[in-house]
Structure formats: structure tokens, C-alpha cells
Amino acid sequence: MSRLEDVADKLECIEVVARMARGIDRCDAEIVRDCFHPGATDDHGLFKGTAADFIEWVMPVLDTMKRTQHVIGQSIIELDGDRASGESYFVAHHTIATPDGDVLMIAAGRYLDRFERRDGVWKISHRHAVYDWNSTQPCTDGWDRDDPENPSDYGVRGSGDLSYAHLRGAG
């Protein structure tokens, strides 16, 4: 295999990790589902099971949060034919409403992914989230997203987010 093919395979795996983060943050089960091969598994600590069951579990959990943003850091991908192992660092921000006000919970760690190329397409066959640290503090987000005088655009969950039209070339 050429070095160029290796780079292309690694980039495809890294893009799956990025798409997964986008699917979680946009609460888009279809995007998340498309990142896993059929029969894939997931271990997020609180959840261990099939990827299909993970999606059914995580979407209601995300509904309890006002916003999330997963930032993917460095990724190392080790190729072995049509299989690959990856370690991708993450920092995940979660805005959670509580009776005492919103809190910001930050979790940081690494996704240990096993990838497979099936029918020429790289997807995750197993994901294991390993947590390194977290922090919880009062949320200081002061943006008034409902102010009609505010000209800023804000991210929203689902297909109403500006990224959907933008990535289709319409934005």
C-alpha cells in the first residue's frame, strides 16, 4: 500500500470521529448511526452494548442537556489492512439545567476506536470512551439567544443548524 493510500485511509477514520462528534452535538441519530458498521459495539462506561442500543440510550440523555460541544484533538490511527485502531483526544462541554441554575460540565478523555473498512467504507466497529478528567462549575454563558436585536447566529440541535445547509453547499 502506498503512503498516499495510508494517509487517505487515516483521514477517512479521523473524519468518522469528527462526524460522530457532530452527530452527538446536533442530536442527529442518523449521523451517529452512519458512523458505525452494523453489529458495532460501544463502551461509554455508563453504557455498554451495541451501537444501535447506544444511540437509543444517548439521544434521551442529550435531551436532558441544553447544549453540548465535543472538540476533537489529536488522533493517532494505526492501520492493519482493512482494520485500524485509533486514539482520539476529546474535550466535551455540556450545559445542563439544574434547579439551582445552569451548570457547565466538561469531560475530557480519549476515544479508543476500532475501525473496519467494509465495501470500501471506513466506519467504527467498536468505540471505548476513556475519561481522563472532568470539571463542573456554574455556567456563565450570557448570550441572549432569544433577543431579536441580537444579530448573532447560534448553533441549534437538529437539521435547523446552519451547518446542514452549509455542508450541502447551500449556505
Tab-separated table of C-alpha atoms in Angstrom:
chain	number	residue	atom	x	y	z
A	1	MET	CA	0.000	0.000	0.000
A	2	SER	CA	1.337	3.452	-0.839
A	3	ARG	CA	1.913	6.224	1.678
A	4	LEU	CA	-0.784	8.253	-0.072
A	5	GLU	CA	-3.305	5.431	0.381
A	6	ASP	CA	-2.304	5.187	4.056
A	7	VAL	CA	-2.893	8.917	4.522
A	8	ALA	CA	-6.283	8.692	2.785
A	9	ASP	CA	-7.339	5.742	4.999
A	10	LYS	CA	-6.237	7.535	8.164
A	11	LEU	CA	-8.053	10.703	7.132
A	12	GLU	CA	-11.244	8.740	6.483
A	13	CYS	CA	-11.051	7.278	10.002
A	14	ILE	CA	-10.421	10.708	11.534
A	15	GLU	CA	-13.397	12.111	9.617
A	16	VAL	CA	-15.634	9.381	11.070
A	17	VAL	CA	-14.591	10.569	14.557
A	18	ALA	CA	-15.437	14.171	13.609
A	19	ARG	CA	-18.803	13.187	12.109
A	20	MET	CA	-19.650	11.252	15.255
A	21	ALA	CA	-18.983	14.350	17.398
A	22	ARG	CA	-21.142	16.424	15.041
A	23	GLY	CA	-23.972	13.881	15.223
A	24	ILE	CA	-23.905	13.901	19.015
A	25	ASP	CA	-23.798	17.700	19.247
A	26	ARG	CA	-26.593	18.167	16.721
A	27	CYS	CA	-28.588	15.311	18.376
A	28	ASP	CA	-28.829	13.688	14.956
A	29	ALA	CA	-29.244	9.943	15.421
A	30	GLU	CA	-28.862	9.293	11.671
A	31	ILE	CA	-25.403	10.879	11.561
A	32	VAL	CA	-24.336	8.869	14.616
A	33	ARG	CA	-25.794	5.656	13.169
A	34	ASP	CA	-23.895	6.217	9.912
A	35	CYS	CA	-20.575	6.282	11.804
A	36	PHE	CA	-20.968	2.668	12.971
A	37	HIS	CA	-20.917	-0.541	10.986
A	38	PRO	CA	-23.846	-2.925	11.563
A	39	GLY	CA	-23.122	-5.027	14.645
A	40	ALA	CA	-20.736	-2.426	16.126
A	41	THR	CA	-20.413	-2.033	19.880
A	42	ASP	CA	-19.861	0.882	22.247
A	43	ASP	CA	-18.495	1.243	25.784
A	44	HIS	CA	-19.118	4.677	27.316
A	45	GLY	CA	-18.807	3.464	30.913
A	46	LEU	CA	-22.426	4.177	31.876
A	47	PHE	CA	-23.441	2.378	28.696
A	48	LYS	CA	-22.022	-0.863	27.299
A	49	GLY	CA	-23.678	-2.632	24.392
A	50	THR	CA	-24.449	-2.427	20.703
A	51	ALA	CA	-24.002	0.822	18.827
A	52	ALA	CA	-27.691	0.701	17.874
A	53	ASP	CA	-28.629	0.494	21.556
A	54	PHE	CA	-26.112	3.248	22.384
A	55	ILE	CA	-27.932	5.598	20.005
A	56	GLU	CA	-31.264	4.763	21.648
A	57	TRP	CA	-29.679	5.418	25.061
A	58	VAL	CA	-27.690	8.575	24.298
A	59	MET	CA	-30.347	10.622	22.473
A	60	PRO	CA	-32.634	10.914	25.549
A	61	VAL	CA	-29.562	11.690	27.691
A	62	LEU	CA	-28.679	14.531	25.300
A	63	ASP	CA	-32.261	15.795	25.552
A	64	THR	CA	-31.602	16.499	29.256
A	65	MET	CA	-28.859	18.959	28.242
A	66	LYS	CA	-29.286	22.407	26.734
A	67	ARG	CA	-26.130	22.269	24.628
A	68	THR	CA	-23.096	20.085	24.018
A	69	GLN	CA	-19.903	20.619	22.103
A	70	HIS	CA	-17.324	17.908	21.557
A	71	VAL	CA	-13.912	19.167	20.466
A	72	ILE	CA	-11.696	16.508	18.906
A	73	GLY	CA	-7.965	16.888	19.422
A	74	GLN	CA	-5.091	14.846	18.106
A	75	SER	CA	-5.792	11.441	16.622
A	76	ILE	CA	-3.426	8.547	16.096
A	77	ILE	CA	-4.580	5.902	13.626
A	78	GLU	CA	-2.719	2.609	13.219
A	79	LEU	CA	-3.637	0.751	10.024
A	80	ASP	CA	-3.694	-3.015	9.580
A	81	GLY	CA	-5.166	-3.784	6.161
A	82	ASP	CA	-8.933	-3.288	6.326
A	83	ARG	CA	-8.787	-2.730	10.084
A	84	ALA	CA	-7.452	0.160	12.116
A	85	SER	CA	-7.099	1.225	15.736
A	86	GLY	CA	-7.402	4.841	16.751
A	87	GLU	CA	-6.949	7.059	19.780
A	88	SER	CA	-8.601	10.494	19.542
A	89	TYR	CA	-8.492	13.028	22.354
A	90	PHE	CA	-11.696	14.911	23.204
A	91	VAL	CA	-12.941	17.719	25.402
A	92	ALA	CA	-16.734	17.664	25.725
A	93	HIS	CA	-18.704	20.621	27.068
A	94	HIS	CA	-22.227	20.045	28.398
A	95	THR	CA	-24.633	22.784	29.534
A	96	ILE	CA	-27.049	21.195	31.984
A	97	ALA	CA	-30.084	22.875	33.562
A	98	THR	CA	-30.438	22.287	37.296
A	99	PRO	CA	-32.927	23.692	39.823
A	100	ASP	CA	-30.133	25.995	41.046
A	101	GLY	CA	-29.235	27.271	37.563
A	102	ASP	CA	-27.302	26.009	34.578
A	103	VAL	CA	-24.016	24.203	35.124
A	104	LEU	CA	-21.194	23.562	32.705
A	105	MET	CA	-19.800	20.041	32.919
A	106	ILE	CA	-16.610	19.439	30.977
A	107	ALA	CA	-15.347	15.913	30.401
A	108	ALA	CA	-12.032	15.140	28.752
A	109	GLY	CA	-10.588	11.875	27.623
A	110	ARG	CA	-9.942	9.727	24.612
A	111	TYR	CA	-11.969	7.647	22.205
A	112	LEU	CA	-10.317	4.303	21.564
A	113	ASP	CA	-11.908	3.258	18.295
A	114	ARG	CA	-11.621	0.139	16.215
A	115	PHE	CA	-12.370	0.840	12.584
A	116	GLU	CA	-13.093	-1.535	9.726
A	117	ARG	CA	-13.252	-0.926	6.012
A	118	ARG	CA	-16.214	-2.811	4.602
A	119	ASP	CA	-17.177	-2.464	0.952
A	120	GLY	CA	-14.579	0.306	0.719
A	121	VAL	CA	-16.047	2.367	3.597
A	122	TRP	CA	-14.340	3.016	6.946
A	123	LYS	CA	-16.630	3.053	9.993
A	124	ILE	CA	-16.356	2.259	13.688
A	125	SER	CA	-16.745	-1.366	14.733
A	126	HIS	CA	-16.134	-0.620	18.447
A	127	ARG	CA	-15.791	2.587	20.474
A	128	HIS	CA	-14.460	2.759	24.021
A	129	ALA	CA	-14.589	6.137	25.791
A	130	VAL	CA	-11.789	6.546	28.345
A	131	TYR	CA	-12.175	9.511	30.705
A	132	ASP	CA	-9.156	11.448	31.981
A	133	TRP	CA	-10.710	14.343	33.932
A	134	ASN	CA	-13.846	16.430	34.373
A	135	SER	CA	-14.968	19.720	35.881
A	136	THR	CA	-18.366	21.068	36.883
A	137	GLN	CA	-18.995	24.733	37.534
A	138	PRO	CA	-21.778	27.314	37.262
A	139	CYS	CA	-22.456	28.210	33.636
A	140	THR	CA	-21.534	31.791	32.781
A	141	ASP	CA	-22.985	31.840	29.251
A	142	GLY	CA	-24.506	35.313	28.980
A	143	TRP	CA	-25.745	35.315	25.380
A	144	ASP	CA	-29.448	36.034	24.980
A	145	ARG	CA	-30.286	33.719	22.117
A	146	ASP	CA	-33.906	34.950	22.061
A	147	ASP	CA	-33.115	38.673	21.693
A	148	PRO	CA	-34.430	39.798	18.277
A	149	GLU	CA	-31.979	42.723	18.356
A	150	ASN	CA	-29.028	40.343	18.573
A	151	PRO	CA	-27.675	39.741	15.037
A	152	SER	CA	-25.537	36.713	16.002
A	153	ASP	CA	-26.203	33.200	14.743
A	154	TYR	CA	-26.163	30.398	17.295
A	155	GLY	CA	-25.889	26.669	16.934
A	156	VAL	CA	-29.048	24.642	17.369
A	157	ARG	CA	-29.683	20.957	17.628
A	158	GLY	CA	-31.020	19.133	14.598
A	159	SER	CA	-31.233	19.964	10.931
A	160	GLY	CA	-32.139	23.603	11.599
A	161	ASP	CA	-28.482	24.279	12.404
A	162	LEU	CA	-26.786	26.410	9.751
A	163	SER	CA	-24.164	23.697	9.157
A	164	TYR	CA	-26.668	21.435	7.375
A	165	ALA	CA	-27.340	23.903	4.560
A	166	HIS	CA	-23.706	24.974	4.506
A	167	LEU	CA	-22.379	21.423	4.073
A	168	ARG	CA	-24.916	20.804	1.291
A	169	GLY	CA	-23.404	23.806	-0.500
A	170	ALA	CA	-26.477	25.978	0.004
A	171	GLY	CA	-25.096	28.145	2.792
